[in-house]
PDB file of C-alpha atoms in Angstrom:
ATOM      1  CA  UNK A  21      96.106 129.604 100.871  1.00  0.00           C
ATOM      2  CA  UNK A  22      95.095 130.448  97.345  1.00  0.00           C
ATOM      3  CA  UNK A  23      94.035 128.024  94.650  1.00  0.00           C
ATOM      4  CA  UNK A  24      92.834 127.993  91.068  1.00  0.00           C
ATOM      5  CA  UNK A  25      91.924 125.829  88.132  1.00  0.00           C
ATOM      6  CA  UNK A  26      94.292 125.311  85.206  1.00  0.00           C
ATOM      7  CA  UNK A  27      92.894 128.111  83.024  1.00  0.00           C
ATOM      8  CA  UNK A  28      92.564 130.535  85.947  1.00  0.00           C
ATOM      9  CA  UNK A  29      88.858 131.269  85.476  1.00  0.00           C
ATOM     10  CA  UNK A  30      88.095 129.987  88.974  1.00  0.00           C
ATOM     11  CA  UNK A  31      90.232 131.311  91.802  1.00  0.00           C
ATOM     12  CA  UNK A  32      89.586 130.658  95.462  1.00  0.00           C
ATOM     13  CA  UNK A  33      91.095 131.080  98.888  1.00  0.00           C
ATOM     14  CA  UNK A  34      91.120 128.877 101.965  1.00  0.00           C
ATOM     15  CA  UNK A  35      90.488 131.298 104.821  1.00  0.00           C
ATOM     16  CA  UNK A  36      91.720 128.846 107.459  1.00  0.00           C
ATOM     17  CA  UNK A  37      93.933 125.797 107.571  1.00  0.00           C
ATOM     18  CA  UNK A  38      92.381 122.484 106.549  1.00  0.00           C
ATOM     19  CA  UNK A  39      90.952 120.253 109.247  1.00  0.00           C
ATOM     20  CA  UNK A  40      92.741 117.156 107.963  1.00  0.00           C
ATOM     21  CA  UNK A  41      94.332 116.006 104.714  1.00  0.00           C
ATOM     22  CA  UNK A  42      93.515 112.606 103.209  1.00  0.00           C
ATOM     23  CA  UNK A  43      95.579 110.778 100.658  1.00  0.00           C
ATOM     24  CA  UNK A  44      93.028 108.296  99.345  1.00  0.00           C
ATOM     25  CA  UNK A  45      94.181 105.225  97.443  1.00  0.00           C
ATOM     26  CA  UNK A  46      90.746 103.695  96.757  1.00  0.00           C
ATOM     27  CA  UNK A  47      89.948 102.450  93.260  1.00  0.00           C
ATOM     28  CA  UNK A  48      87.182 105.071  92.872  1.00  0.00           C
ATOM     29  CA  UNK A  49      89.611 107.932  93.479  1.00  0.00           C
ATOM     30  CA  UNK A  50      92.144 106.326  91.165  1.00  0.00           C
ATOM     31  CA  UNK A  51      89.542 106.143  88.410  1.00  0.00           C
ATOM     32  CA  UNK A  52      88.196 109.669  88.972  1.00  0.00           C
ATOM     33  CA  UNK A  53      91.634 111.278  88.928  1.00  0.00           C
ATOM     34  CA  UNK A  54      93.319 108.986  86.423  1.00  0.00           C
ATOM     35  CA  UNK A  55      96.126 108.747  88.965  1.00  0.00           C
ATOM     36  CA  UNK A  56      97.388 106.559  91.788  1.00  0.00           C
ATOM     37  CA  UNK A  57      95.538 108.500  94.504  1.00  0.00           C
ATOM     38  CA  UNK A  58      93.824 111.777  95.341  1.00  0.00           C
ATOM     39  CA  UNK A  59      95.013 114.293  97.918  1.00  0.00           C
ATOM     40  CA  UNK A  60      92.075 116.108  99.545  1.00  0.00           C
ATOM     41  CA  UNK A  61      92.229 118.874 102.148  1.00  0.00           C
ATOM     42  CA  UNK A  62      89.066 118.672 104.241  1.00  0.00           C
ATOM     43  CA  UNK A  63      87.771 122.104 105.291  1.00  0.00           C
ATOM     44  CA  UNK A  64      84.498 123.755 106.231  1.00  0.00           C
ATOM     45  CA  UNK A  65      82.624 125.062 103.179  1.00  0.00           C
ATOM     46  CA  UNK A  66      82.305 128.524 104.711  1.00  0.00           C
ATOM     47  CA  UNK A  67      86.103 128.753 104.874  1.00  0.00           C
ATOM     48  CA  UNK A  68      86.504 128.494 101.100  1.00  0.00           C
ATOM     49  CA  UNK A  69      85.984 131.849  99.411  1.00  0.00           C
ATOM     50  CA  UNK A  70      85.569 131.891  95.640  1.00  0.00           C
ATOM     51  CA  UNK A  71      87.309 135.032  94.339  1.00  0.00           C
ATOM     52  CA  UNK A  72      86.525 134.680  90.626  1.00  0.00           C
ATOM     53  CA  UNK A  73      84.464 132.381  88.479  1.00  0.00           C
ATOM     54  CA  UNK A  74      81.720 129.979  89.424  1.00  0.00           C
ATOM     55  CA  UNK A  75      82.553 126.289  89.824  1.00  0.00           C
ATOM     56  CA  UNK A  76      79.889 123.990  88.429  1.00  0.00           C
ATOM     57  CA  UNK A  77      78.660 120.969  90.386  1.00  0.00           C
ATOM     58  CA  UNK A  78      78.841 117.612  88.647  1.00  0.00           C
ATOM     59  CA  UNK A  79      77.227 114.644  90.378  1.00  0.00           C
ATOM     60  CA  UNK A  80      79.101 111.395  89.877  1.00  0.00           C
ATOM     61  CA  UNK A  81      78.571 107.867  91.203  1.00  0.00           C
ATOM     62  CA  UNK A  82      80.409 106.748  94.317  1.00  0.00           C
ATOM     63  CA  UNK A  83      81.143 103.422  95.918  1.00  0.00           C
ATOM     64  CA  UNK A  84      78.650 104.198  98.712  1.00  0.00           C
ATOM     65  CA  UNK A  85      75.886 104.466  96.115  1.00  0.00           C
ATOM     66  CA  UNK A  86      75.029 107.975  97.370  1.00  0.00           C
ATOM     67  CA  UNK A  87      77.136 109.787  94.798  1.00  0.00           C
ATOM     68  CA  UNK A  88      79.429 112.740  95.257  1.00  0.00           C
ATOM     69  CA  UNK A  89      79.401 116.213  93.810  1.00  0.00           C
ATOM     70  CA  UNK A  90      82.626 117.376  92.176  1.00  0.00           C
ATOM     71  CA  UNK A  91      82.904 121.119  91.622  1.00  0.00           C
ATOM     72  CA  UNK A  92      84.743 121.890  88.395  1.00  0.00           C
ATOM     73  CA  UNK A  93      85.799 124.924  86.431  1.00  0.00           C
ATOM     74  CA  UNK A  94      83.169 125.435  83.701  1.00  0.00           C
ATOM     75  CA  UNK A  95      85.885 126.093  81.117  1.00  0.00           C
ATOM     76  CA  UNK A  96      88.853 123.768  81.760  1.00  0.00           C
ATOM     77  CA  UNK A  97      86.826 121.223  83.779  1.00  0.00           C
ATOM     78  CA  UNK A  98      89.515 120.834  86.471  1.00  0.00           C
ATOM     79  CA  UNK A  99      88.144 119.306  89.672  1.00  0.00           C
ATOM     80  CA  UNK A 100      88.528 121.868  92.468  1.00  0.00           C
ATOM     81  CA  UNK A 101      86.754 120.158  95.366  1.00  0.00           C
ATOM     82  CA  UNK A 102      84.168 117.533  96.209  1.00  0.00           C
ATOM     83  CA  UNK A 103      81.216 117.199  98.522  1.00  0.00           C
ATOM     84  CA  UNK A 104      80.831 113.632  99.742  1.00  0.00           C
ATOM     85  CA  UNK A 105      77.484 112.381 101.028  1.00  0.00           C
ATOM     86  CA  UNK A 106      79.020 111.121 104.277  1.00  0.00           C
ATOM     87  CA  UNK A 107      80.450 114.529 105.216  1.00  0.00           C
ATOM     88  CA  UNK A 108      77.636 116.610 103.774  1.00  0.00           C
ATOM     89  CA  UNK A 109      77.588 120.080 102.199  1.00  0.00           C
ATOM     90  CA  UNK A 110      79.144 121.818 105.210  1.00  0.00           C
ATOM     91  CA  UNK A 111      82.532 120.342 104.285  1.00  0.00           C
ATOM     92  CA  UNK A 112      84.583 120.501 101.106  1.00  0.00           C
ATOM     93  CA  UNK A 113      87.374 118.173 100.084  1.00  0.00           C
ATOM     94  CA  UNK A 114      89.677 120.561  98.228  1.00  0.00           C
ATOM     95  CA  UNK A 115      92.033 118.988  95.686  1.00  0.00           C
ATOM     96  CA  UNK A 116      95.463 119.866  97.063  1.00  0.00           C
ATOM     97  CA  UNK A 117      96.933 120.040  93.559  1.00  0.00           C
ATOM     98  CA  UNK A 118      94.774 123.092  92.831  1.00  0.00           C
ATOM     99  CA  UNK A 119      96.457 125.090  95.600  1.00  0.00           C
ATOM    100  CA  UNK A 120      99.223 127.478  94.598  1.00  0.00           C
ATOM    101  CA  UNK A 121     101.541 125.841  97.140  1.00  0.00           C
ATOM    102  CA  UNK A 122     100.453 122.192  97.271  1.00  0.00           C
ATOM    103  CA  UNK A 123     103.690 121.184  98.966  1.00  0.00           C
ATOM    104  CA  UNK A 124     102.563 123.123 102.042  1.00  0.00           C
ATOM    105  CA  UNK A 125      99.652 120.687 102.526  1.00  0.00           C
ATOM    106  CA  UNK A 126     101.073 117.195 103.069  1.00  0.00           C
ATOM    107  CA  UNK A 127      98.785 114.274 103.892  1.00  0.00           C
ATOM    108  CA  UNK A 128      97.870 113.641 107.517  1.00  0.00           C
ATOM    109  CA  UNK A 129      96.797 110.091 106.718  1.00  0.00           C
ATOM    110  CA  UNK A 130      96.764 107.566 103.866  1.00  0.00           C
ATOM    111  CA  UNK A 131      93.443 105.753 103.516  1.00  0.00           C
ATOM    112  CA  UNK A 132      92.228 102.713 101.586  1.00  0.00           C
ATOM    113  CA  UNK A 133      95.786 101.476 101.242  1.00  0.00           C
ATOM    114  CA  UNK A 134      94.474  97.942 100.640  1.00  0.00           C
ATOM    115  CA  UNK A 135      93.914  99.096  97.054  1.00  0.00           C
ATOM    116  CA  UNK A 136      97.029 101.258  96.718  1.00  0.00           C
ATOM    117  CA  UNK A 137      99.043 100.577  93.609  1.00  0.00           C
ATOM    118  CA  UNK A 138     101.959  98.268  94.428  1.00  0.00           C
ATOM    119  CA  UNK A 139     104.662 100.678  93.261  1.00  0.00           C
ATOM    120  CA  UNK A 140     103.468 103.564  95.474  1.00  0.00           C
ATOM    121  CA  UNK A 141     105.771 103.881  98.486  1.00  0.00           C
ATOM    122  CA  UNK A 142     104.171 105.364 101.592  1.00  0.00           C
ATOM    123  CA  UNK A 143     106.303 107.609 103.796  1.00  0.00           C
ATOM    124  CA  UNK A 144     107.177 106.570 107.310  1.00  0.00           C
ATOM    125  CA  UNK A 145     105.592 108.497 110.135  1.00  0.00           C
ATOM    126  CA  UNK A 146     102.239 109.111 108.390  1.00  0.00           C
ATOM    127  CA  UNK A 147      99.375 106.835 109.465  1.00  0.00           C
ATOM    128  CA  UNK A 148      98.259 104.396 106.755  1.00  0.00           C
ATOM    129  CA  UNK A 149      94.895 102.668 107.042  1.00  0.00           C
ATOM    130  CA  UNK A 150      93.791  99.635 105.013  1.00  0.00           C
ATOM    131  CA  UNK A 151      90.358 101.252 104.676  1.00  0.00           C
ATOM    132  CA  UNK A 152      88.971 104.224 106.626  1.00  0.00           C
ATOM    133  CA  UNK A 153      89.717 105.235 110.235  1.00  0.00           C
ATOM    134  CA  UNK A 154      88.260 106.651 113.439  1.00  0.00           C
ATOM    135  CA  UNK A 155      88.401 110.419 113.357  1.00  0.00           C
ATOM    136  CA  UNK A 156      88.716 110.603 117.154  1.00  0.00           C
ATOM    137  CA  UNK A 157      91.938 108.584 117.027  1.00  0.00           C
ATOM    138  CA  UNK A 158      93.768 110.694 114.420  1.00  0.00           C
ATOM    139  CA  UNK A 159      92.383 114.230 114.218  1.00  0.00           C
ATOM    140  CA  UNK A 160      93.870 116.871 116.492  1.00  0.00           C
ATOM    141  CA  UNK A 161      91.552 118.306 119.139  1.00  0.00           C
ATOM    142  CA  UNK A 162      91.302 121.716 117.434  1.00  0.00           C
ATOM    143  CA  UNK A 163      90.080 120.045 114.219  1.00  0.00           C
ATOM    144  CA  UNK A 164      87.500 117.948 116.068  1.00  0.00           C
ATOM    145  CA  UNK A 165      86.227 121.115 117.760  1.00  0.00           C
ATOM    146  CA  UNK A 166      85.968 122.992 114.456  1.00  0.00           C
ATOM    147  CA  UNK A 167      84.148 120.048 112.881  1.00  0.00           C
ATOM    148  CA  UNK A 168      81.682 119.913 115.761  1.00  0.00           C
ATOM    149  CA  UNK A 169      81.051 123.664 115.494  1.00  0.00           C
ATOM    150  CA  UNK A 170      80.401 123.349 111.753  1.00  0.00           C
ATOM    151  CA  UNK A 171      77.909 120.551 112.348  1.00  0.00           C
ATOM    152  CA  UNK A 172      76.062 122.657 114.920  1.00  0.00           C
ATOM    153  CA  UNK A 173      75.848 125.713 112.631  1.00  0.00           C
TER     154      UNK A 173
END
């Protein structure tokens, strides 16, 4: 899958399918995106290849107090992906809206739905968690294996 920022200065490619896709409804994500939620495709950092440009890291506060790093285009400032302290630098949370075919990457789970906006309707058949969840209960085996391999490397 290919992705890019709005101005096209930064272009990148996912060299494998994402491990899991979160639709996060927490208040922090709402504030950061100026929207009702954020859709993040979690993938190993070494499976995101930057083709052109150089995203710039911007450290922002997070609810955990550990902060997160949002990588943005230096020109149009579009958020391309984040590194969260809990997952560490081996994993990127790619903003699905920056992919050329975002419709091909639907959410695997909705998280922090306790703070979802009341007019957002969640689809049936997709797990929805009031807060976070246990990875072992929702991730497919292949994704758990890839995650474990990334943590070992």
